[in-house]
Coordinates of C-alpha atoms in Angstrom, one line a residue:
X266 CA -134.9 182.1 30.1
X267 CA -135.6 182.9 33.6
X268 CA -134.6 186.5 33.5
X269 CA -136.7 187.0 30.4
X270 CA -139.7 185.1 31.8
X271 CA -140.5 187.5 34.6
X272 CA -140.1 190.7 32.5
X273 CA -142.5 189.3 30.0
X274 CA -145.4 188.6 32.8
X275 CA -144.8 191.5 33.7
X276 CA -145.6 193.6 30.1
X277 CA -148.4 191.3 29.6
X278 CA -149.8 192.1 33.3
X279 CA -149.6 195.8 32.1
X280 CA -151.1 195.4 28.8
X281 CA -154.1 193.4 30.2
X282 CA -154.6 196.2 33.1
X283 CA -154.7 198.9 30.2
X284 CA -157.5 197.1 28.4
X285 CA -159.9 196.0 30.7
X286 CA -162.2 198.4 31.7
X287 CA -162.5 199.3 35.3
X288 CA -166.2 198.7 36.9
X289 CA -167.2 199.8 39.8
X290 CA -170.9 199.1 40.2
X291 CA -172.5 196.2 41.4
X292 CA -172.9 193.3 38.5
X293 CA -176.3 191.9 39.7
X294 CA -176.4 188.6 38.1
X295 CA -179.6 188.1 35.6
X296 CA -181.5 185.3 37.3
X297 CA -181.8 188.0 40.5
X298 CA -182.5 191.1 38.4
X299 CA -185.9 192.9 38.5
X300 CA -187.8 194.5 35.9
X301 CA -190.8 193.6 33.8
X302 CA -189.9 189.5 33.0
X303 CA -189.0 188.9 36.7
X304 CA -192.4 190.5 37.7
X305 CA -193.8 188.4 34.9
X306 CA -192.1 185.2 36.1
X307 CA -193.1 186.0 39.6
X308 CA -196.8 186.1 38.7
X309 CA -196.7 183.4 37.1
X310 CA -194.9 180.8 39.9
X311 CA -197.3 182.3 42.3
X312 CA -200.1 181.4 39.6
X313 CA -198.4 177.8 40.3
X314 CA -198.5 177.5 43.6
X315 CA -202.4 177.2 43.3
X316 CA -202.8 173.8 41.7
X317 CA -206.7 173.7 41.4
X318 CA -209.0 171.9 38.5
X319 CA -209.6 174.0 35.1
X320 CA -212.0 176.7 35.5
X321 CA -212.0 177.3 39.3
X322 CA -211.3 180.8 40.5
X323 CA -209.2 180.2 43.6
X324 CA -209.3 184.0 43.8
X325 CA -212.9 184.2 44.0
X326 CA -213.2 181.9 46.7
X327 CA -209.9 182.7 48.6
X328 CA -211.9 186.4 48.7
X329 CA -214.8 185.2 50.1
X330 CA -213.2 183.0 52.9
X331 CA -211.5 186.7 53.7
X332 CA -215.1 188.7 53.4
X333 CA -216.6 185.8 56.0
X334 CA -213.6 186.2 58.8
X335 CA -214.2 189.7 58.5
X336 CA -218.0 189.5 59.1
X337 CA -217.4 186.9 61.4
X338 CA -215.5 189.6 63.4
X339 CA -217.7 192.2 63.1
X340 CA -220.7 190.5 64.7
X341 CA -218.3 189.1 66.8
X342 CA -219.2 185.5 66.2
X343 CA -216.1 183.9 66.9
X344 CA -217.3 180.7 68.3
X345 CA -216.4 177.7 66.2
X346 CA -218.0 174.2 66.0
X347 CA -215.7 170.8 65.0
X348 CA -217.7 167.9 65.3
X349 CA -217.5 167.0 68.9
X350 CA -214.9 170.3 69.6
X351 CA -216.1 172.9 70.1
X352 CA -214.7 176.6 71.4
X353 CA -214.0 180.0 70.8
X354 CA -210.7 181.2 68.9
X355 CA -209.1 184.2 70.7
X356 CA -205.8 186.0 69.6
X357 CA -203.6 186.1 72.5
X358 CA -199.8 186.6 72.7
X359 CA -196.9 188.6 70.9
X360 CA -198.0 192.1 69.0
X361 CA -194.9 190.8 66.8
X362 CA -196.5 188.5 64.2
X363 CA -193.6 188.4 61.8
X364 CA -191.9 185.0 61.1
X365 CA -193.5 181.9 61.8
X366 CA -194.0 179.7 65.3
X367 CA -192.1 176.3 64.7
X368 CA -191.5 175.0 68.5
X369 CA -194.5 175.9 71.5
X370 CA -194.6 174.8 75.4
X371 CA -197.1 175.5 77.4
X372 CA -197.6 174.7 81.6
X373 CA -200.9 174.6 82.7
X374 CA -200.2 175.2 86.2
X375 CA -198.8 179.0 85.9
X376 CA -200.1 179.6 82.1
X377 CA -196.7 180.6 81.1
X378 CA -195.7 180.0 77.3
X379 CA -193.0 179.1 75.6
X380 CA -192.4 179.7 71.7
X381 CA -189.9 179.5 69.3
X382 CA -189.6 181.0 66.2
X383 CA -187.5 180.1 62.1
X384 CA -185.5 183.0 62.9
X385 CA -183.9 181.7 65.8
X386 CA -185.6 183.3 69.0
X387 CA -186.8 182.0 71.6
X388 CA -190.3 183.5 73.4
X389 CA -191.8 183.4 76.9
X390 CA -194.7 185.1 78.1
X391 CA -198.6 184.1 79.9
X392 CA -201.7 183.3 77.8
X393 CA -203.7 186.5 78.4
X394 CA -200.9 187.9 76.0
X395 CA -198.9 190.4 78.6
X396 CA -195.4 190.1 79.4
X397 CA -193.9 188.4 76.3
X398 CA -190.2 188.8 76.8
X399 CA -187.2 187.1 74.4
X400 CA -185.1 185.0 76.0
X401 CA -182.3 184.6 73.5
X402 CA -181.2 187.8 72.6
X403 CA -177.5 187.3 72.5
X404 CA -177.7 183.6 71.6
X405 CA -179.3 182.8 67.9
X406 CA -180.5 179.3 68.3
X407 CA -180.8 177.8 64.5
X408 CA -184.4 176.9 63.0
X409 CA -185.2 175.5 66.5
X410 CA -186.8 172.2 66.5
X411 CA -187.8 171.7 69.9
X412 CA -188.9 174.1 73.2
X413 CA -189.7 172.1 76.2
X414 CA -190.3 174.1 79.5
X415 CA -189.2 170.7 82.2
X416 CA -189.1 169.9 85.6
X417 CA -185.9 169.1 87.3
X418 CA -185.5 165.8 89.2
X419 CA -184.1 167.7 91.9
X420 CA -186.7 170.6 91.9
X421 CA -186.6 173.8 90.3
X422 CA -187.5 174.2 86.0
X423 CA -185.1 174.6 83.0
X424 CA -186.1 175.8 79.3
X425 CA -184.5 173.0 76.6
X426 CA -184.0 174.1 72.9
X427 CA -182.6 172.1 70.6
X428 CA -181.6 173.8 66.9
X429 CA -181.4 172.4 63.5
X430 CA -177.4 172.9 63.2
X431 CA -176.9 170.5 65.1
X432 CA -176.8 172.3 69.0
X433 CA -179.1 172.0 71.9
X434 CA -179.2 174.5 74.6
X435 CA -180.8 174.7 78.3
X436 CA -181.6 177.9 80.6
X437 CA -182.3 177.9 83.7
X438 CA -184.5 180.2 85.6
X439 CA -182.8 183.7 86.1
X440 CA -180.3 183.1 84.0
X441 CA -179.4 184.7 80.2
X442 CA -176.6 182.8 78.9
X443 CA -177.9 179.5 77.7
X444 CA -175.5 176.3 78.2
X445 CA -174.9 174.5 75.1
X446 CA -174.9 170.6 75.4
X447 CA -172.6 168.3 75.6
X448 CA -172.5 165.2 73.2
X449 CA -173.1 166.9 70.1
X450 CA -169.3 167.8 69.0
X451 CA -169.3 165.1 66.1
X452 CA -172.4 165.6 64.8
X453 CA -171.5 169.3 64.0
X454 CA -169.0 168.9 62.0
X455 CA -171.5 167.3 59.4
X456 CA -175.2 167.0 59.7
X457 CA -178.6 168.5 61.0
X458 CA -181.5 167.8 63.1
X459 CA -184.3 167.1 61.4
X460 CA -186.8 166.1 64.4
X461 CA -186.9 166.3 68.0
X462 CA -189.7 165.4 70.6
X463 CA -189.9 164.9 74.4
X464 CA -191.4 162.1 76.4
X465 CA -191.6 161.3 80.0
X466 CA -191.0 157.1 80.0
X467 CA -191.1 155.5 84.0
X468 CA -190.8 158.9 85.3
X469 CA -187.9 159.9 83.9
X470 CA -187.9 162.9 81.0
X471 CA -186.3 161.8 77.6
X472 CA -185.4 163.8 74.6
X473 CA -184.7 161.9 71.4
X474 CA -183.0 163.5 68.5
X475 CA -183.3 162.1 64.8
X476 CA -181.2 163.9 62.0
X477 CA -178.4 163.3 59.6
X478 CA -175.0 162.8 60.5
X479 CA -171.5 161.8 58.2
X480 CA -170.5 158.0 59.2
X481 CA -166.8 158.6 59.5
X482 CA -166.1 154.8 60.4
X483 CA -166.1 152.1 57.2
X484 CA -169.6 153.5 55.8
X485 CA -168.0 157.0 55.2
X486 CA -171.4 158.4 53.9
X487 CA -173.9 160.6 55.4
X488 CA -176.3 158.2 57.6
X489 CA -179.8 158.6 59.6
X490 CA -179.1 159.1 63.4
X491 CA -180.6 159.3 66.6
X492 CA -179.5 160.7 69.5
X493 CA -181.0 160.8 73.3
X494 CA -180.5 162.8 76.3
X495 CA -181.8 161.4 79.7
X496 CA -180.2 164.3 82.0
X497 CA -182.8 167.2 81.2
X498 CA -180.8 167.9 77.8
X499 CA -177.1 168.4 79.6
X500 CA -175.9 166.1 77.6
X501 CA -176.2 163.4 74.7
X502 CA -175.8 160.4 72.9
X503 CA -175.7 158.7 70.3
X504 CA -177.6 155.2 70.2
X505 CA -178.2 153.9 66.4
X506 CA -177.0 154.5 63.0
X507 CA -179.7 153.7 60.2
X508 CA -180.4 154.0 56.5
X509 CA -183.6 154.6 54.5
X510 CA -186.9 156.4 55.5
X511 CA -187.0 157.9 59.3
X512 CA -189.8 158.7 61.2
X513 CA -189.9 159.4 64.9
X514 CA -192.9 160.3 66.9
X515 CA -194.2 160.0 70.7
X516 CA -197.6 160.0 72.5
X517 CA -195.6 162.3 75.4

């Protein structure tokens, strides 16, 4: 039976190959394909996405809000008044307006900014919007969640980042290869960062991290986290485990 077994595969192998058709465009899957009922579908999530009481235009008013900025412009009335605010709204920065700003520092002492974007870049440049330069060319950093231009308690500055994979990253000044670090190696294997903020506490600069992250002791289940780095964001660690809601905020 085993020498008649293989022969037999084989024929039926042949058979099948003579059969079946051979295709060689791309099969686009119907959920993705567009035409008439995806336009259709499209219109009417975005239709959706304006939740607003029965009879209210929101186009109307959403084209009247555009007409007034416009106006506004024109005359040149750009001044704004909030309550006890108030200020003029100038555009500065990056000709590049693609993509949206998710992580900003800013040093009031030399006007130099620091932004960073979904896609993964990272942004330096002064307020009067000249000299905007990347600084992360070579080195995607994922859905950053923190930029925090420091000081050094030694002297000199460093650039922190801290991504959403989890990986944090520091540059120091002249440099173009960032530093990934340390302290992070088990929370990559499973987990993300899902806030970051920095605070100064007794003079000394603090970064805490709070994310998910796979309990791989006796829980074995992904857990809340947090993380801190008290060396400028060379390295970090890990100080509680938690479940339920998380929430983590600083007044600087």
């Amino acid at each position: 039976m085993r020498y008649l077994h293989q022969p037999l595969t084989a024929f039926v192998l042949v058979v099948l190959a003579a059969v079946t058709p051979l295709r060689a465009q791309t099969i686009i899957p119907r959920q993705q394909r567009e035409g008439a009922e995806h336009a259709s579908q499209a219109l009417q999530f975005f239709e959706q996405m304006h939740s607003v009481p029965e009879g209210f235009n929101w186009r109307l008013v959403n084209r009247a809000v555009r007409d007034a900025r416009v106006d506004r412009l024109r005359k040149g009335a750009d001044h704004v008044q909030e309550g006890s605010v108030s200020g003029a709204w100038r555009e500065l920065g990056s000709s590049n307006q693609c993509g949206r700003i998710i992580g900003v520092d800013y040093d009031p002492e030399t006007d130099r900014v620091w932004v960073a974007g979904a896609g993964g870049t990272v942004w330096a440049g002064d307020v009067n919007g000249t000299s905007w330069t990347i600084l992360n060319e070579t080195q995607q950093i994922d859905y950053p969640r923190l930029v925090k231009h420091v000081q050094l308690p030694g002297g000199g500055t460093r650039l922190i980042a801290v991504g959403q994979s989890p990986r944090s990253y520091w540059l120091d000044p002249g440099e173009t290869i960032w530093q990934q670090a340390s302290g992070q190696e088990e929370w990559q294997r499973w987990g993300s960062v899902r806030r970051a903020v920095a605070c100064t506490r007794s003079g000394r600069l603090e970064i805490y991290l709070m994310g998910s992250e796979w309990d791989y002791g006796a829980a074995w289940k992904g857990r809340g986290v947090l993380y801190r780095s008290i060396d400028s964001g060379t390295s970090y660690q890990r100080l509680h485990w938690f479940d339920g809601a998380q929430a983590l905020w600083t007044d600087g």
